[in-house]
XYZ file of C-alpha atoms in Angstrom:
717
model
C 161.410 138.237 61.926
C 160.125 137.466 65.467
C 158.526 134.228 66.748
C 156.190 134.842 69.867
C 154.060 132.699 71.575
C 150.907 134.917 71.331
C 147.487 135.534 69.077
C 147.477 138.652 66.658
C 145.574 139.712 63.570
C 148.422 139.227 61.092
C 151.079 136.914 60.395
C 151.094 133.090 60.095
C 149.675 131.343 63.116
C 150.720 127.558 63.518
C 148.653 125.094 65.482
C 150.537 122.278 66.695
C 148.763 118.831 67.466
C 150.104 115.459 68.644
C 150.694 112.728 65.596
C 152.477 109.169 65.463
C 154.276 109.423 62.552
C 155.470 112.721 61.512
C 156.366 113.238 57.616
C 158.189 116.344 57.166
C 157.498 116.558 53.569
C 153.636 116.628 53.747
C 152.835 120.186 54.950
C 153.213 122.476 52.173
C 151.311 126.088 51.785
C 152.032 129.140 49.723
C 151.020 132.370 50.681
C 151.055 134.944 48.003
C 150.527 138.983 48.641
C 151.159 141.730 45.860
C 152.929 145.098 46.220
C 153.088 147.396 43.387
C 156.205 149.646 43.605
C 160.091 148.508 43.508
C 161.788 147.633 46.856
C 165.224 146.391 47.817
C 165.672 142.839 48.199
C 167.384 142.100 51.550
C 167.996 138.799 53.014
C 167.022 137.890 56.453
C 168.561 134.905 58.055
C 167.914 134.399 61.865
C 167.678 131.151 63.639
C 165.138 130.420 66.170
C 164.640 127.125 68.298
C 160.636 126.191 68.963
C 159.349 125.367 72.416
C 158.090 121.835 71.624
C 158.542 120.435 75.199
C 154.613 120.587 75.872
C 153.761 119.232 72.687
C 150.070 120.111 72.899
C 147.573 121.517 70.673
C 146.975 124.639 72.542
C 150.422 126.256 71.910
C 149.999 129.053 69.218
C 153.011 130.303 67.645
C 152.771 133.545 65.394
C 155.416 134.450 62.531
C 155.137 138.381 61.954
C 157.856 140.298 59.855
C 159.835 142.974 61.828
C 161.701 145.129 59.110
C 164.482 147.611 59.848
C 163.491 151.439 59.742
C 165.793 151.831 56.196
C 163.334 149.765 54.408
C 161.196 152.605 53.690
C 159.883 151.108 50.390
C 159.142 147.871 51.640
C 155.051 147.446 51.455
C 152.609 145.731 53.654
C 152.030 143.232 50.890
C 154.672 140.259 50.922
C 154.826 136.932 48.908
C 156.071 134.298 50.924
C 156.225 130.430 50.743
C 156.502 127.763 53.714
C 157.786 124.336 53.880
C 158.128 122.188 56.820
C 161.106 119.853 57.387
C 162.888 117.596 59.847
C 165.527 119.847 61.411
C 165.536 122.153 64.474
C 166.325 125.532 62.967
C 164.251 128.081 60.710
C 165.835 129.917 58.087
C 163.930 132.805 56.529
C 164.333 134.527 52.869
C 161.266 136.472 51.395
C 159.715 136.303 47.912
C 159.013 139.423 46.510
C 157.297 141.271 43.615
C 159.436 143.533 41.651
C 157.852 146.001 39.368
C 155.006 143.574 39.151
C 157.245 140.694 38.262
C 157.847 138.069 40.392
C 161.389 136.885 41.772
C 160.869 133.944 43.806
C 162.783 133.086 47.076
C 161.220 130.752 49.510
C 161.230 130.879 53.321
C 161.736 127.551 55.174
C 160.693 126.378 58.431
C 162.784 123.532 59.476
C 161.620 121.732 62.788
C 162.890 118.707 64.262
C 160.828 116.059 66.365
C 158.001 118.266 66.297
C 154.190 116.862 66.110
C 152.466 117.659 62.680
C 151.483 121.287 62.361
C 148.574 122.460 60.767
C 149.387 125.765 59.244
C 146.553 128.622 58.779
C 147.200 131.207 56.596
C 146.630 134.907 57.750
C 147.228 138.105 55.959
C 150.905 139.248 56.266
C 152.010 142.661 56.997
C 150.838 145.525 59.285
C 147.326 144.909 59.226
C 146.246 148.068 57.223
C 145.566 146.387 53.915
C 143.957 142.834 54.729
C 143.705 140.664 51.567
C 141.873 137.194 51.122
C 142.980 134.065 52.145
C 144.443 131.759 49.860
C 143.835 127.724 49.965
C 146.834 126.234 51.296
C 146.296 123.382 48.324
C 146.156 125.978 45.608
C 149.210 125.946 43.362
C 150.455 129.390 42.210
C 151.863 129.418 38.714
C 155.196 131.135 37.640
C 155.076 133.891 35.700
C 157.821 135.555 33.260
C 160.255 138.476 33.789
C 160.805 140.706 30.818
C 164.186 142.834 31.225
C 165.447 145.119 28.377
C 168.962 144.881 27.258
C 171.062 147.648 25.255
C 169.722 146.875 21.521
C 167.254 144.437 22.258
C 165.051 143.017 24.631
C 165.568 139.816 26.937
C 162.574 137.625 27.610
C 162.680 134.792 30.200
C 159.945 132.064 30.349
C 159.483 129.393 33.058
C 157.177 126.376 32.790
C 153.971 126.820 34.802
C 153.924 123.223 36.289
C 154.782 123.615 40.210
C 156.463 120.359 42.280
C 154.485 117.994 43.760
C 153.904 117.929 47.619
C 155.743 114.495 47.875
C 159.113 115.899 46.519
C 161.948 115.686 48.928
C 164.010 118.664 46.915
C 163.589 122.023 47.458
C 161.389 124.159 45.689
C 164.263 125.851 43.770
C 165.523 122.686 42.905
C 162.340 121.228 41.105
C 161.173 124.149 39.029
C 162.826 124.102 35.428
C 165.523 126.372 34.683
C 164.569 129.472 32.502
C 164.922 129.781 28.667
C 166.632 132.907 27.268
C 165.581 134.975 24.555
C 167.333 137.514 22.891
C 166.017 139.762 20.005
C 167.496 141.117 17.116
C 167.743 145.018 16.836
C 168.134 145.103 13.063
C 166.100 142.062 11.622
C 163.484 139.244 12.268
C 165.572 136.963 14.148
C 165.593 135.761 17.747
C 168.571 133.754 19.517
C 167.585 131.545 22.069
C 168.959 129.360 24.676
C 166.634 126.333 25.199
C 166.307 124.836 28.788
C 163.307 123.129 28.021
C 160.801 121.774 25.591
C 159.322 124.867 23.534
C 156.205 124.593 20.788
C 155.527 126.355 17.923
C 152.199 127.942 16.591
C 152.776 128.910 12.968
C 155.828 128.644 10.606
C 159.445 129.743 11.581
C 163.313 129.001 10.522
C 165.062 126.951 13.419
C 169.151 126.762 12.938
C 170.946 124.782 15.597
C 173.886 126.343 16.668
C 175.104 124.953 20.068
C 173.805 121.320 21.671
C 171.529 118.993 20.281
C 167.734 119.250 19.940
C 164.876 116.912 18.587
C 162.092 118.167 16.444
C 159.220 115.674 16.332
C 161.511 112.681 16.341
C 164.257 114.591 14.100
C 167.545 115.024 15.271
C 168.553 118.203 13.935
C 172.136 118.840 12.326
C 174.154 122.148 13.400
C 173.816 124.836 11.019
C 171.130 123.437 9.171
C 167.905 125.401 8.639
C 164.884 123.800 9.150
C 161.549 125.110 7.988
C 158.574 124.276 10.480
C 154.936 124.405 9.890
C 152.618 124.486 12.818
C 149.508 125.313 12.095
C 145.649 124.897 13.397
C 144.191 121.346 13.013
C 147.452 119.624 13.224
C 149.923 118.645 16.410
C 152.177 121.546 17.358
C 155.819 121.153 16.483
C 157.853 120.808 19.402
C 161.598 121.717 20.091
C 163.318 119.432 22.675
C 166.850 120.119 24.146
C 168.862 116.672 24.501
C 171.404 116.084 27.375
C 174.705 115.378 26.443
C 177.060 113.302 28.222
C 180.066 114.623 26.035
C 179.346 118.280 25.224
C 179.615 118.434 21.194
C 182.225 121.133 19.934
C 181.005 124.761 19.317
C 181.822 125.499 15.605
C 179.825 128.921 15.855
C 180.828 131.921 14.390
C 179.911 134.390 17.156
C 181.322 137.600 15.377
C 178.758 137.065 12.346
C 176.067 137.499 15.065
C 177.635 140.863 15.996
C 175.523 142.623 13.292
C 172.261 141.379 14.714
C 173.042 141.162 18.454
C 174.749 143.442 20.974
C 177.815 142.285 22.659
C 175.848 142.030 25.906
C 173.125 140.037 24.313
C 175.574 137.185 23.180
C 177.310 137.555 26.601
C 173.941 136.873 28.273
C 173.143 133.894 25.947
C 176.603 132.525 26.434
C 176.326 133.068 30.085
C 173.201 131.061 30.529
C 174.158 127.987 28.278
C 175.096 125.153 29.850
C 176.559 122.558 27.435
C 175.427 119.462 29.326
C 171.995 119.859 28.833
C 170.966 123.362 26.816
C 170.624 124.149 23.218
C 171.308 127.521 21.570
C 169.014 128.015 18.380
C 168.810 130.808 15.933
C 165.013 131.516 15.264
C 164.112 133.279 12.041
C 160.734 134.544 10.192
C 160.080 132.287 7.327
C 159.850 134.956 4.884
C 159.707 132.318 2.271
C 156.260 131.401 3.241
C 154.678 134.988 2.972
C 152.826 134.098 0.016
C 151.344 130.742 1.435
C 150.527 132.986 4.742
C 148.781 135.541 2.855
C 146.700 133.365 0.719
C 145.298 131.619 4.317
C 144.920 134.860 5.577
C 142.352 135.740 2.841
C 140.654 132.417 1.780
C 140.407 130.783 4.739
C 137.721 131.796 7.641
C 139.815 130.142 10.446
C 143.221 131.227 11.683
C 144.950 128.578 10.423
C 148.019 130.251 11.342
C 148.146 132.974 14.367
C 147.577 136.454 14.367
C 150.187 138.011 16.785
C 148.647 140.978 18.198
C 148.688 140.049 22.054
C 150.640 142.422 23.969
C 150.332 140.391 27.305
C 152.160 137.454 26.209
C 155.499 136.593 27.992
C 157.346 136.457 24.466
C 155.221 139.393 22.775
C 158.458 140.845 21.524
C 159.905 137.664 19.897
C 156.622 136.317 18.499
C 156.164 139.723 16.698
C 159.666 139.076 15.077
C 159.058 135.644 14.018
C 155.008 136.049 13.575
C 154.609 132.668 15.430
C 153.506 132.140 18.959
C 156.196 130.637 21.164
C 155.353 128.798 24.580
C 156.936 126.167 26.882
C 155.103 122.668 25.880
C 152.258 121.704 27.434
C 151.220 117.929 27.659
C 147.676 118.849 27.762
C 148.061 121.223 24.612
C 148.375 120.218 21.080
C 151.837 118.947 21.233
C 152.769 115.640 19.727
C 153.122 112.762 22.687
C 155.167 110.070 21.134
C 154.191 106.830 22.511
C 157.227 104.378 23.536
C 156.081 101.824 21.144
C 156.469 104.023 18.122
C 160.034 104.324 18.855
C 160.461 100.468 18.365
C 159.444 100.551 14.935
C 162.661 100.078 13.097
C 163.273 100.412 9.306
C 166.028 98.584 7.375
C 167.056 99.438 3.565
C 164.674 96.712 2.365
C 161.567 97.569 4.944
C 158.280 98.146 3.319
C 156.235 99.658 5.822
C 152.549 100.082 5.146
C 150.628 102.131 8.182
C 146.793 101.490 8.309
C 143.715 102.250 10.259
C 140.349 103.933 10.573
C 139.983 108.020 9.960
C 141.540 110.465 12.218
C 143.971 107.716 14.127
C 146.985 109.332 13.206
C 148.236 107.598 10.259
C 149.920 110.622 8.632
C 151.483 111.718 12.125
C 153.199 108.531 12.663
C 154.506 108.655 8.908
C 156.076 111.949 9.530
C 157.458 110.821 12.810
C 159.365 107.445 11.338
C 160.401 109.892 8.476
C 162.152 112.167 10.843
C 163.488 109.599 12.979
C 165.001 107.431 10.069
C 166.586 110.202 8.051
C 169.652 110.104 10.606
C 170.171 106.399 9.338
C 169.275 106.717 5.865
C 169.621 109.877 3.435
C 166.434 109.317 1.469
C 163.185 107.397 2.107
C 160.310 106.544 -0.351
C 156.631 107.734 0.782
C 154.137 106.310 -1.372
C 150.802 107.961 -0.420
C 147.495 105.950 -1.281
C 145.417 108.218 0.581
C 143.227 110.362 -2.044
C 141.104 112.083 0.846
C 144.018 113.731 2.837
C 147.028 112.967 1.231
C 150.428 113.947 2.994
C 152.464 115.379 -0.063
C 150.449 116.080 -3.014
C 147.067 117.083 -3.816
C 143.852 115.394 -3.243
C 142.034 113.012 -5.458
C 145.589 111.670 -6.305
C 147.891 108.501 -5.476
C 151.530 109.315 -5.593
C 155.182 108.571 -4.533
C 158.033 110.944 -3.575
C 161.655 110.673 -2.352
C 161.972 112.448 1.013
C 165.669 113.640 2.178
C 164.535 116.330 4.260
C 162.498 116.127 7.873
C 158.577 116.836 7.690
C 158.207 119.157 10.439
C 154.558 119.664 10.273
C 152.173 118.783 7.317
C 153.921 117.558 4.425
C 151.688 119.463 1.741
C 152.780 122.846 3.121
C 156.525 122.090 1.632
C 154.836 121.928 -2.084
C 157.013 119.071 -3.044
C 156.565 117.906 -6.590
C 156.250 113.916 -6.706
C 158.374 111.530 -8.758
C 155.092 110.054 -10.129
C 151.254 110.613 -9.344
C 147.938 109.502 -10.981
C 144.727 111.459 -10.895
C 141.777 109.084 -9.489
C 139.305 112.073 -9.549
C 137.477 111.760 -6.345
C 137.949 111.657 -2.624
C 135.531 109.015 -2.022
C 136.873 105.443 -3.176
C 133.101 104.363 -3.358
C 132.824 106.498 -6.425
C 135.854 105.311 -8.092
C 136.619 101.952 -7.011
C 138.192 100.789 -10.617
C 139.973 103.812 -11.142
C 141.607 103.757 -7.746
C 142.662 100.262 -7.966
C 144.053 100.856 -11.467
C 145.943 103.780 -10.410
C 147.740 101.888 -7.332
C 148.744 98.978 -9.383
C 150.508 101.326 -11.728
C 151.852 103.237 -9.023
C 153.540 100.253 -7.384
C 154.537 98.919 -10.629
C 156.406 101.887 -11.349
C 158.284 102.013 -7.783
C 159.444 98.446 -8.406
C 160.694 99.425 -11.659
C 162.875 102.067 -10.311
C 166.250 100.687 -9.292
C 167.236 103.470 -6.812
C 164.137 102.747 -4.722
C 165.167 99.418 -4.178
C 167.643 100.402 -1.675
C 165.521 102.691 0.331
C 162.956 101.982 3.168
C 159.279 102.279 1.758
C 156.795 104.117 4.028
C 153.104 103.545 2.813
C 150.107 105.744 3.582
C 146.769 104.286 2.921
C 143.158 105.310 3.461
C 140.983 105.131 6.427
C 138.080 103.750 4.493
C 137.385 100.546 6.901
C 133.527 99.791 6.350
C 131.741 98.240 3.143
C 134.341 96.972 0.854
C 137.448 98.111 3.051
C 138.998 94.649 3.868
C 138.550 93.763 0.415
C 140.431 97.019 -0.546
C 142.800 96.286 2.051
C 143.598 93.155 0.837
C 144.187 94.400 -2.838
C 146.379 97.054 -1.827
C 148.512 94.607 0.329
C 148.952 92.355 -2.685
C 150.273 95.290 -4.718
C 152.571 96.682 -2.049
C 154.079 93.190 -1.117
C 154.835 94.683 2.617
C 157.284 93.327 5.148
C 155.374 95.047 7.868
C 151.706 96.276 8.656
C 151.037 98.743 11.195
C 147.314 98.833 12.232
C 146.345 101.611 14.591
C 143.212 101.160 16.590
C 140.918 104.218 17.108
C 139.425 104.808 20.369
C 136.183 105.076 18.491
C 135.115 101.319 17.407
C 133.294 102.723 14.414
C 136.566 103.970 13.058
C 138.184 100.328 13.343
C 138.438 97.599 10.952
C 136.174 94.326 12.017
C 139.025 91.918 12.402
C 142.844 92.283 12.528
C 145.007 93.034 9.284
C 146.992 89.646 9.461
C 147.883 87.969 6.351
C 145.727 85.063 6.981
C 142.573 87.305 7.647
C 143.177 89.059 4.386
C 144.053 86.048 2.268
C 140.546 84.752 3.373
C 138.740 88.025 2.098
C 136.364 87.116 -0.859
C 136.182 89.611 -3.896
C 132.718 91.426 -4.368
C 134.142 94.385 -5.911
C 137.372 93.750 -7.297
C 136.208 90.547 -9.570
C 137.684 91.713 -12.892
C 140.762 89.709 -14.197
C 142.834 93.105 -13.999
C 142.321 93.118 -10.099
C 142.841 89.189 -9.733
C 145.297 88.885 -6.555
C 148.384 86.375 -6.750
C 148.030 82.720 -5.770
C 151.060 83.602 -3.151
C 149.426 85.989 -0.627
C 152.373 88.223 0.781
C 153.182 87.242 4.519
C 154.384 90.062 6.694
C 154.802 91.113 10.511
C 151.440 92.876 12.148
C 152.205 95.404 14.536
C 148.867 96.460 16.443
C 148.945 99.752 18.173
C 146.630 102.195 20.011
C 146.146 105.636 18.538
C 148.283 108.137 19.997
C 145.793 110.950 19.309
C 144.002 112.579 22.476
C 140.019 111.887 22.891
C 138.549 114.426 20.785
C 135.840 115.258 23.792
C 138.058 117.399 25.815
C 136.904 121.057 25.666
C 140.458 122.415 25.137
C 140.921 120.095 22.165
C 137.567 121.540 20.251
C 138.986 124.737 18.851
C 142.024 123.162 17.252
C 139.938 120.567 15.472
C 139.760 120.595 11.298
C 137.070 118.616 9.421
C 138.656 116.390 6.485
C 137.150 118.955 3.974
C 139.013 121.872 5.715
C 142.248 119.598 5.357
C 141.906 119.323 1.829
C 140.914 122.904 1.215
C 144.383 124.009 3.109
C 145.970 121.540 0.674
C 144.760 123.263 -2.449
C 145.256 126.742 -1.021
C 149.201 125.915 -0.035
C 149.435 124.349 -3.726
C 147.517 127.679 -5.249
C 150.079 130.080 -3.089
C 152.956 128.585 -5.504
C 151.281 130.378 -8.582
C 152.033 133.821 -6.843
C 155.181 134.625 -8.144
C 157.340 137.719 -7.748
C 155.191 140.343 -6.265
C 151.596 138.958 -6.998
C 149.230 138.759 -4.216
C 146.020 137.539 -6.422
C 145.818 135.412 -9.394
C 144.822 138.626 -11.394
C 148.098 139.669 -11.039
C 150.015 136.796 -12.418
C 150.686 136.686 -16.001
C 148.847 133.529 -17.729
C 150.370 131.313 -20.243
C 148.591 131.037 -23.673
C 148.046 127.529 -24.733
C 146.659 126.371 -28.052
C 142.958 124.849 -27.369
C 143.170 122.109 -30.323
C 146.422 120.588 -28.914
C 144.780 119.913 -25.411
C 142.838 116.897 -24.306
C 140.434 117.581 -21.584
C 139.128 114.887 -19.536
C 136.867 114.438 -16.580
C 137.571 111.930 -13.876
C 136.133 109.587 -13.057
C 134.996 109.105 -16.699
C 131.765 110.170 -18.034
C 130.014 110.962 -21.114
C 130.656 114.643 -21.698
C 131.091 116.262 -24.931
C 134.130 118.168 -25.817
C 132.344 121.759 -25.764
C 130.930 120.747 -22.316
C 134.085 120.141 -20.762
C 135.819 123.491 -22.343
C 133.145 125.058 -20.690
C 133.665 123.449 -17.538
C 136.957 123.904 -17.108
C 136.892 128.104 -17.656
C 137.515 129.853 -14.262
C 138.416 126.569 -12.834
C 140.483 124.713 -11.036
C 142.211 121.838 -13.260
C 144.731 118.882 -12.855
C 147.850 119.361 -15.044
C 148.383 115.928 -16.968
C 149.743 113.661 -19.434
C 147.097 112.034 -21.953
C 146.984 108.252 -21.584
C 145.336 105.559 -23.236
C 141.695 104.588 -22.410
C 140.715 103.298 -19.201
C 144.212 103.874 -18.000
C 145.537 105.794 -15.381
C 146.272 109.343 -15.993
C 149.800 110.670 -14.696
C 149.462 113.857 -12.868
C 152.079 116.877 -12.488
C 150.334 119.481 -10.554
C 147.466 121.528 -10.535
C 146.388 125.154 -12.138
C 143.618 127.593 -12.851
C 142.298 128.144 -16.110
C 142.255 131.865 -16.269
C 139.911 132.213 -19.541
C 139.351 131.029 -22.649
C 139.146 132.813 -26.313
C 137.120 130.902 -28.470
C 137.562 133.082 -31.498
C 141.321 132.473 -31.024
C 140.778 128.855 -29.610
C 143.504 129.739 -26.986
C 143.188 128.987 -23.456
C 145.395 130.940 -20.528
C 146.519 128.901 -17.739
C 148.130 129.605 -14.257
C 149.927 126.710 -13.347
C 150.900 125.900 -9.701
C 153.891 123.963 -10.451
C 157.110 124.238 -11.615
C 157.519 125.906 -15.149
C 160.024 123.185 -16.338
C 157.739 120.267 -15.899
C 155.071 122.194 -18.114
C 156.889 120.477 -21.164
C 155.000 117.179 -20.483
C 151.500 118.343 -20.133
C 149.295 117.967 -22.912
C 145.906 116.957 -20.907
C 143.747 118.896 -18.184
C 141.319 117.100 -16.078
C 138.658 117.970 -13.991
C 138.073 116.274 -10.768
C 134.623 114.823 -9.906
C 134.188 117.061 -6.525
C 136.737 119.913 -7.150
C 136.134 123.371 -7.908
C 137.962 126.887 -7.311
C 137.115 128.266 -4.104
C 134.862 130.867 -4.188
C 137.236 133.476 -2.533
C 139.295 133.612 -5.460
C 135.937 135.289 -7.067
C 135.198 137.686 -4.589
C 138.877 138.534 -3.668
C 140.379 139.557 -6.966
C 142.621 142.378 -6.274
C 142.696 146.108 -6.810
C 143.045 145.566 -10.603
C 139.590 144.368 -11.021
C 136.966 146.938 -10.237
C 133.857 145.073 -11.166
C 132.000 141.944 -9.893
C 132.935 138.879 -12.225
C 130.038 138.076 -14.521
C 127.855 135.207 -14.343
C 129.146 134.447 -10.912
C 126.651 134.173 -8.034
C 128.890 134.585 -4.659
C 126.500 133.281 -1.685
C 129.563 132.956 0.968
C 127.627 134.966 3.428
C 124.237 133.517 3.099
C 122.527 130.909 5.227
C 122.180 128.807 1.903
C 125.954 128.209 1.267
C 126.200 125.241 3.248
C 127.227 122.242 1.267
C 124.259 119.831 0.396
C 124.937 116.211 1.321
C 124.821 114.203 -1.416
C 123.427 110.453 -1.468
C 124.710 108.697 -4.383
C 122.831 105.632 -6.050
C 124.774 102.499 -7.045
C 122.875 100.074 -9.265
C 122.560 96.584 -7.903
C 124.811 95.210 -10.280
C 127.650 97.479 -8.721
C 128.227 95.187 -5.792
C 127.993 91.928 -7.886
C 128.116 88.486 -6.668
C 130.893 86.846 -4.618
C 133.090 84.547 -6.088
C 132.647 80.858 -4.984
C 135.955 79.597 -3.921
């Protein structure tokens, strides 16, 4: 390279001008040009001392490239980067494009005691192919490099965030290190060295081999496979490597991996692994969730799980094997951002922590985080779910309790866990089943207090987002039933989703009952005292354009919950409900109910359950909560033989307790199950009119009428 004091058409022109305070870190410019052919990378280091005696703005310096004749493959288009620093020498090193992939190097100008320089970018080359000028303030994101190894493909990904202008370190020191992905040549598994946070869209199985990682608050144990569900409409699951003061012991038997990875791939993984700050994980396709994925693909209009068909993504080969999208975590995306205050919520063995707040404030997200974070200390936690609209673990229209001994790495209902105890309420709107809901909550909490094993576990109680109407009265009743030690009140960015006043013990004790005036709902005289934690919602505001495609309505979430549970009915090679063999039940031995209770004849109820979704329950006395074990589909009814044919979506071992079928007030089998019945059904179903594709298929909003006596009169105290 040369520096000469003249003006030409190509190169980079530097105009100097006097200044009082020279800051060597302020002047930063990037100039990017491309070439399309491979060329050798030669390093040029020459030192020059600039003439700065005059120090006046009329001095023009030009930098041009003067290459040797043996560099024949060198193109006119070069990618360079310039940085002014406070030294007296110039050190040059080019940035090249190899096979249209970028290898980043830096070109440094080190200048001592110079006036501030104004840098003007001019196309660098021999002038034959001029290119457009690039704004010095524009940051050029990093790209990825794909290189092939014998028996597999190595993919290298880099975070797109560039260092700030005020950084005092060099460009190479500020950029994050690269994560390495090695793909198996025999099966759907990927071996990876994680050097930065990685987020997923889809479902995968992750096993920690070396180092330490945290997944949405959970510190993974070595050699423990973890199922991750990161669907649309929820926060993406993020795997973060943790730094180690003392590197953990490596107990991996690398010989077992020789069957799926070549020696060159394993050497590449070990060679790039830094035990101080990296982690090695084994990623596998979640083959156990194939029925679930197929059910969502057939019956959900939106892509709740991704379609992996884009070949231009940096990790396409790995994504194809995993059937999930993988990328560096971006704070602007759908990944969970944990506030510092969440880490200060500590549970004890006798803790009874209740999470409250309006709709969409992140109650379930906080519940999952607290479970994951405290599983390192407690082997088991008890989750009491009182949300009948969007429950975390069981199906809608129920209240339930469940012992959790594994992390929730995604929405809990994708795990299809069976509750320890559950009661069906019969509606997703508490206004329509206020008394049934209160009875079910009281019976559920009575059961929890009666189990000795629960007394030594921390309790986490999830509540509804109903904060208007008689919401304060309902919350006072729930607090009286739960007797919590801590109440977390999450405030929304939208005032309409907040309670009218803080949910402290004194405020709830002053609430006058209007709905729950019967003796069975009478609160105790000694209202419980607890610690109130008031938090702001950690969810981003929903008005940002890039968040809109990832929002799911409450109805879609409930629909997803039912689809996940119905996928459990597909056993063996069954792809449709019509492929499953139903169970035959004597119709006369079944009790059939409709919740909430209404005056229906038995004949009408039998006709209502045919080809419909039902709750599988245990009969109870009149006006008592009905215990629920799961859901199922009534395939058909033989009226002559008085037989009912049932497809249960629950473990068959628990069917021995079922003697009652319950219809929900706002529950029906999705229309897609009538439309897509498999190749074994040749004709359309009789008496069924499918309106999915017509404009009239949109649900009609119901306006419920409540008689004046429903509200009653407030009790005078």
